[in-house]
XYZ file of C-alpha atoms in Angstrom:
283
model
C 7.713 -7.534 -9.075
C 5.333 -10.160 -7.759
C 5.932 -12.080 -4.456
C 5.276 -15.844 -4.722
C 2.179 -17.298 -2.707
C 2.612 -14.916 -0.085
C 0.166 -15.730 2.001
C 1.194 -19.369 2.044
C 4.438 -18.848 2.922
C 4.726 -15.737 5.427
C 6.789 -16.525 8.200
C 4.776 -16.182 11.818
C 7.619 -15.708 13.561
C 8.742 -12.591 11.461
C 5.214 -10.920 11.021
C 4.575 -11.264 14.690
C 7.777 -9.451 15.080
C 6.525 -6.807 12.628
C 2.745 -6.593 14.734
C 4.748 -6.466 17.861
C 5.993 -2.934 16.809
C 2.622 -1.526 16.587
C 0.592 -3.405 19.072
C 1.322 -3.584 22.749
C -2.367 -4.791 23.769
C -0.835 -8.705 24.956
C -4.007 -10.221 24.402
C -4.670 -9.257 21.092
C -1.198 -10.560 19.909
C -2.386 -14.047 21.529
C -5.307 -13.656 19.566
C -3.657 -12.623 16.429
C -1.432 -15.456 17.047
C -4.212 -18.096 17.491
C -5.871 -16.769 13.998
C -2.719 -17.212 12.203
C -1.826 -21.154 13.990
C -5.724 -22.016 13.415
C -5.274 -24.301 10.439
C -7.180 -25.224 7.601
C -10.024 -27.422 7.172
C -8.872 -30.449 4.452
C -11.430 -32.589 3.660
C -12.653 -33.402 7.152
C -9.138 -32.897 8.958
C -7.702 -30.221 10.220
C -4.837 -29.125 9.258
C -1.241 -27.353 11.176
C -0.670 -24.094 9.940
C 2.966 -23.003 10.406
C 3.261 -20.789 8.158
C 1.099 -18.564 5.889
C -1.620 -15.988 6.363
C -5.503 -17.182 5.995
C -6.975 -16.120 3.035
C -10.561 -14.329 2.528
C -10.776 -12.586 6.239
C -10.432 -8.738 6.604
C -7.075 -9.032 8.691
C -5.207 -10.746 5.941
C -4.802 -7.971 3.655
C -3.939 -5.391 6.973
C -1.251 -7.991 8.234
C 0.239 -8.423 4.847
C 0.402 -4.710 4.787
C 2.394 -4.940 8.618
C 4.664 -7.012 7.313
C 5.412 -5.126 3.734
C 6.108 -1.925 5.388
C 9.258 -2.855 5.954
C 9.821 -3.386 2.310
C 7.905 0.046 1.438
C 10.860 2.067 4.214
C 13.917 0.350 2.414
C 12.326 1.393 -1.238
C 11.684 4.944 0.784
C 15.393 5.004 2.308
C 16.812 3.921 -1.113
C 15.105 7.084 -2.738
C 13.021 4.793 -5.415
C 9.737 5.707 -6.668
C 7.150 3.369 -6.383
C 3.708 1.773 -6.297
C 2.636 -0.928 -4.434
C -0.549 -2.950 -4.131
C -0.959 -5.800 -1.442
C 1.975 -8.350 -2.819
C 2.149 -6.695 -6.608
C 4.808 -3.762 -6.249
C 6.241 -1.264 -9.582
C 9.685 0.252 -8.847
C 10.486 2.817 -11.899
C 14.369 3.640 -12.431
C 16.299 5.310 -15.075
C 17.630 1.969 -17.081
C 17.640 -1.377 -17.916
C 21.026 -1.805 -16.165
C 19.449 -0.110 -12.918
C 16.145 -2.400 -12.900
C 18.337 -5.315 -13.580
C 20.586 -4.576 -10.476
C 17.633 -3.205 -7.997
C 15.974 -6.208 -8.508
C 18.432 -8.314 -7.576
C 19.127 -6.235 -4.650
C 15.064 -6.428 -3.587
C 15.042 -10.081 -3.767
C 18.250 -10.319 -1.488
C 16.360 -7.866 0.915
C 13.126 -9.967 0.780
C 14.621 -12.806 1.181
C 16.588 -12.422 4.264
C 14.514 -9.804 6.267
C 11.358 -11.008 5.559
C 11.707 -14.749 4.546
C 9.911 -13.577 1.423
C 10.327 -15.409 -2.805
C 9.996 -13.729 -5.746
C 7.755 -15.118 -8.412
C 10.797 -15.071 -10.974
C 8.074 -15.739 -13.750
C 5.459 -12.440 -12.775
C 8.521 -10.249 -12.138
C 10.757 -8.544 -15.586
C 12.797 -5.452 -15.850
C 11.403 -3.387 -19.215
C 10.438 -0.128 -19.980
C 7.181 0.692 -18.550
C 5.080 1.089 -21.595
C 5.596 -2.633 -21.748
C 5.000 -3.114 -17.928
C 1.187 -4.161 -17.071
C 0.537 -3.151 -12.997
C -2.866 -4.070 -11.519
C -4.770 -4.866 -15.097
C -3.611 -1.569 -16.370
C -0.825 -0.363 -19.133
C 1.420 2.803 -19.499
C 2.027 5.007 -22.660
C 3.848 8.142 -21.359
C 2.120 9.986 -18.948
C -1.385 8.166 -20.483
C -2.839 4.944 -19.105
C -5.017 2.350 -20.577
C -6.460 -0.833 -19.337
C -4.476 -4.536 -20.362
C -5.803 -6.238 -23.077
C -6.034 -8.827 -21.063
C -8.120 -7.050 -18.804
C -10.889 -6.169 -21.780
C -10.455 -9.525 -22.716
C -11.788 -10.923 -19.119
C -14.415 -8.091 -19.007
C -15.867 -9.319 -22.637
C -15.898 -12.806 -21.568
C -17.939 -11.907 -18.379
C -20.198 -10.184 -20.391
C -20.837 -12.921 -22.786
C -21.185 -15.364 -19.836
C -23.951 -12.991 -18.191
C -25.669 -12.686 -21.572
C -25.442 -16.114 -22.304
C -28.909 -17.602 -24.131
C -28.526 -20.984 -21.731
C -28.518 -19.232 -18.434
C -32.455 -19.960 -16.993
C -32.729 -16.953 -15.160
C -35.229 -13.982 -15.357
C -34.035 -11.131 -17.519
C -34.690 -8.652 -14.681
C -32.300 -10.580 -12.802
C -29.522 -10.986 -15.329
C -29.413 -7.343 -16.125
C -29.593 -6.559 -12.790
C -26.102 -8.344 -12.024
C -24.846 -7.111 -15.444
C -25.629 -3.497 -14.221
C -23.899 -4.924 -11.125
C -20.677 -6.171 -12.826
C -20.423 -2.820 -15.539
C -20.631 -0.210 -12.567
C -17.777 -2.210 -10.882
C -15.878 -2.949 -13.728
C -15.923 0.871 -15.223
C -15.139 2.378 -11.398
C -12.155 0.162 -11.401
C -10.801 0.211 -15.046
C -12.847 3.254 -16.189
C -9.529 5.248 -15.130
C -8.323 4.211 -18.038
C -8.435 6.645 -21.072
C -8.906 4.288 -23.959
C -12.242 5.147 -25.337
C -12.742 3.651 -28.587
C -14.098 -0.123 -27.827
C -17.122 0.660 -25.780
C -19.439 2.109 -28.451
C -19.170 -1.220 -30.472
C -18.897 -3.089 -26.883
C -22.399 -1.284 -25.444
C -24.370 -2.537 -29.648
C -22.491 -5.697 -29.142
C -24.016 -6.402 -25.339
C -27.588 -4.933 -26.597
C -27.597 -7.555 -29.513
C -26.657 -10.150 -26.984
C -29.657 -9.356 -24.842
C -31.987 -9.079 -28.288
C -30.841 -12.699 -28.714
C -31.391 -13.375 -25.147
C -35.256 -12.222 -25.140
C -35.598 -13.792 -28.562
C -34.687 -17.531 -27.211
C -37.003 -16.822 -23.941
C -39.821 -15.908 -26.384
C -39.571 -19.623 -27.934
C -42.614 -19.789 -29.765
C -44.018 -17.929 -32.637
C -46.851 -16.663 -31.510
C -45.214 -15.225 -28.645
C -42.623 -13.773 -30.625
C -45.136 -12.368 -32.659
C -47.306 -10.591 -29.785
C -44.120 -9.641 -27.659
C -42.777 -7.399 -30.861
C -46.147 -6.202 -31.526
C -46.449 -4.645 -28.061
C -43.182 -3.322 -28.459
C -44.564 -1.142 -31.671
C -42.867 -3.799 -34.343
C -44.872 -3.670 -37.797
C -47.282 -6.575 -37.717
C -45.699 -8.155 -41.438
C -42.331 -7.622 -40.628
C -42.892 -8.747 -36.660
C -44.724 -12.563 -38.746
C -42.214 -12.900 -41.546
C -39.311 -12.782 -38.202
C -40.934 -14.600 -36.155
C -41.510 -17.192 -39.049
C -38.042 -17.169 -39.651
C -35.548 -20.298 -39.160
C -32.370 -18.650 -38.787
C -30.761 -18.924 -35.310
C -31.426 -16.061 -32.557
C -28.152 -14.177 -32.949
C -28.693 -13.625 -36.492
C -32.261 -12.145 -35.910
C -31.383 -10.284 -32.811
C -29.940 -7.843 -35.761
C -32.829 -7.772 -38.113
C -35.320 -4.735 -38.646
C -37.947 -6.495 -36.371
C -36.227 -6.776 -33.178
C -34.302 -3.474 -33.551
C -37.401 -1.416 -33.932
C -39.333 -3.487 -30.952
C -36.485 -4.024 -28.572
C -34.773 -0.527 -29.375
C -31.739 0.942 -27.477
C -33.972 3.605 -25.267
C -36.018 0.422 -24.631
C -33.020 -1.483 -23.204
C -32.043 1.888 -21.267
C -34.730 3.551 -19.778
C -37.748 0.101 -19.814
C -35.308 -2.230 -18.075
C -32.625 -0.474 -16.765
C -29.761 -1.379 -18.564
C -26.352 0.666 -18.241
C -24.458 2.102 -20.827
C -20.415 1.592 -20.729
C -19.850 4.345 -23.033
C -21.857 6.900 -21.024
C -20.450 5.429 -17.484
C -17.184 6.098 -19.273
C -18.253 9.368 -19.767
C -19.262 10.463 -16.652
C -15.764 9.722 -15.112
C -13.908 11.364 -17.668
C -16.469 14.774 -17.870
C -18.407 14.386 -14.759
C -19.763 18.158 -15.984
């Protein structure tokens, strides 16, 4: 189940209620009070907020958590089992039949204790190997990131790789290193292993092409792949070539001068597959 634009529509009246429980300090409450009445900045007026939760400050995600408890003690009272994430919550139950009538019974609850909608078009009843929770998928007791998920993590990648980006490559692999470690510590739970060997030669051949279009001209092809230990015929007759850099990023010349320990252990780039790895068999 996913609630619909929580944070737009929480009810001040009905969170305060919920803060009041656990703070007694009178001035804070004013103050928590004045954060959630501050309104929002439209073009260059301001904006009444009466209702809603501002997005993007530390407190948000701790009030929204206030004002869900509620919702985790009914699940708790009602003997469900459960997992829930800021506004994204799974309930697991024994049928169809059962999801079909807990959920009606949640959004009844929601909706009068808490003033709370559910996002009818986020929120099914199925079994859970169909279910995706927080980017990730269920078979049995195993769990594997979306495809959706490996979808948005490829496209990153291809927009940090991309040949048109004018930036250093130091810096680009520096916030692709960035992007990998946080991706894999996230979704590296996940125990789907077959992709990232062809996803770590796929990114390498994207940064082959990269260097290849920074080179530019032929003579600096030609010297760059030289330095890099390239044969001297095969480094000319590439460099010479007229074929596009994504087809050449694959040829002999660029594989032998810009190898994979190059990549690694030169410039720092991270491997997926061995990030993987480490989670998996940290020994």
């Amino acid at each position: 189940m996913d609630l619909a634009k929580f944070f737009d529509r929480v009810n001040h009246d009905a969170l305060m209620a919920r803060v009041a429980r656990k703070v007694r300090d009178k001035a804070l409450l004013r103050l928590i009070g004045k954060y959630l009445r501050a309104g929002v900045l439209v073009g260059e007026r301001l904006q009444p907020t009466e209702t809603g939760v501002p997005q993007g400050s530390p407190l948000s995600p701790l009030l929204s958590n206030i004002m869900l408890d509620d919702l985790d003690k009914e699940l708790e009272r009602r003997g469900h089992r459960f997992a829930r994430y800021c506004v994204d919550f799974l309930v697991v139950v024994k049928s169809q039949r059962a999801g079909e009538r807990v959920k009606a019974s949640l959004t009844r609850f929601l909706q009068q204790h808490l003033k709370l909608e559910i996002n009818e078009s986020k929120s099914t009843v199925r079994p859970t190997n169909e279910c995706v929770f927080l980017g990730f998928t269920y078979q049995g007791t195993r769990i594997y990131w979306s495809h959706e998920a490996f979808q948005d993590f490829r496209h990153r990648l291809r927009e940090l790789t991309g040949r048109s980006w004018g930036v250093s490559m130091a810096y680009r692999i520096r916030h692709l290193n960035e992007y990998i470690r946080g991706w894999i510590q996230y979704f590296g739970l996940s125990q789907y292993y077959r992709p990232l060997p062809e996803l770590d030669a796929w990114l390498r051949r994207r940064l082959r092409m990269c260097f290849w279009k920074q080179w530019r001209y032929v003579r600096t092809k030609v010297r760059e792949l030289l330095k890099l230990g390239t044969a001297k015929k095969t480094a000319l007759l590439t460099a010479l070539s007229r074929k596009g850099p994504w087809h050449l990023s694959r040829t002999l010349a660029t594989q032998t001068g810009m190898t994979n320990q190059w990549l690694s252990e030169s410039l720092g780039l991270v491997s997926i597959r061995a990030l993987w790895i480490s989670l998996h068999y940290p020994t």
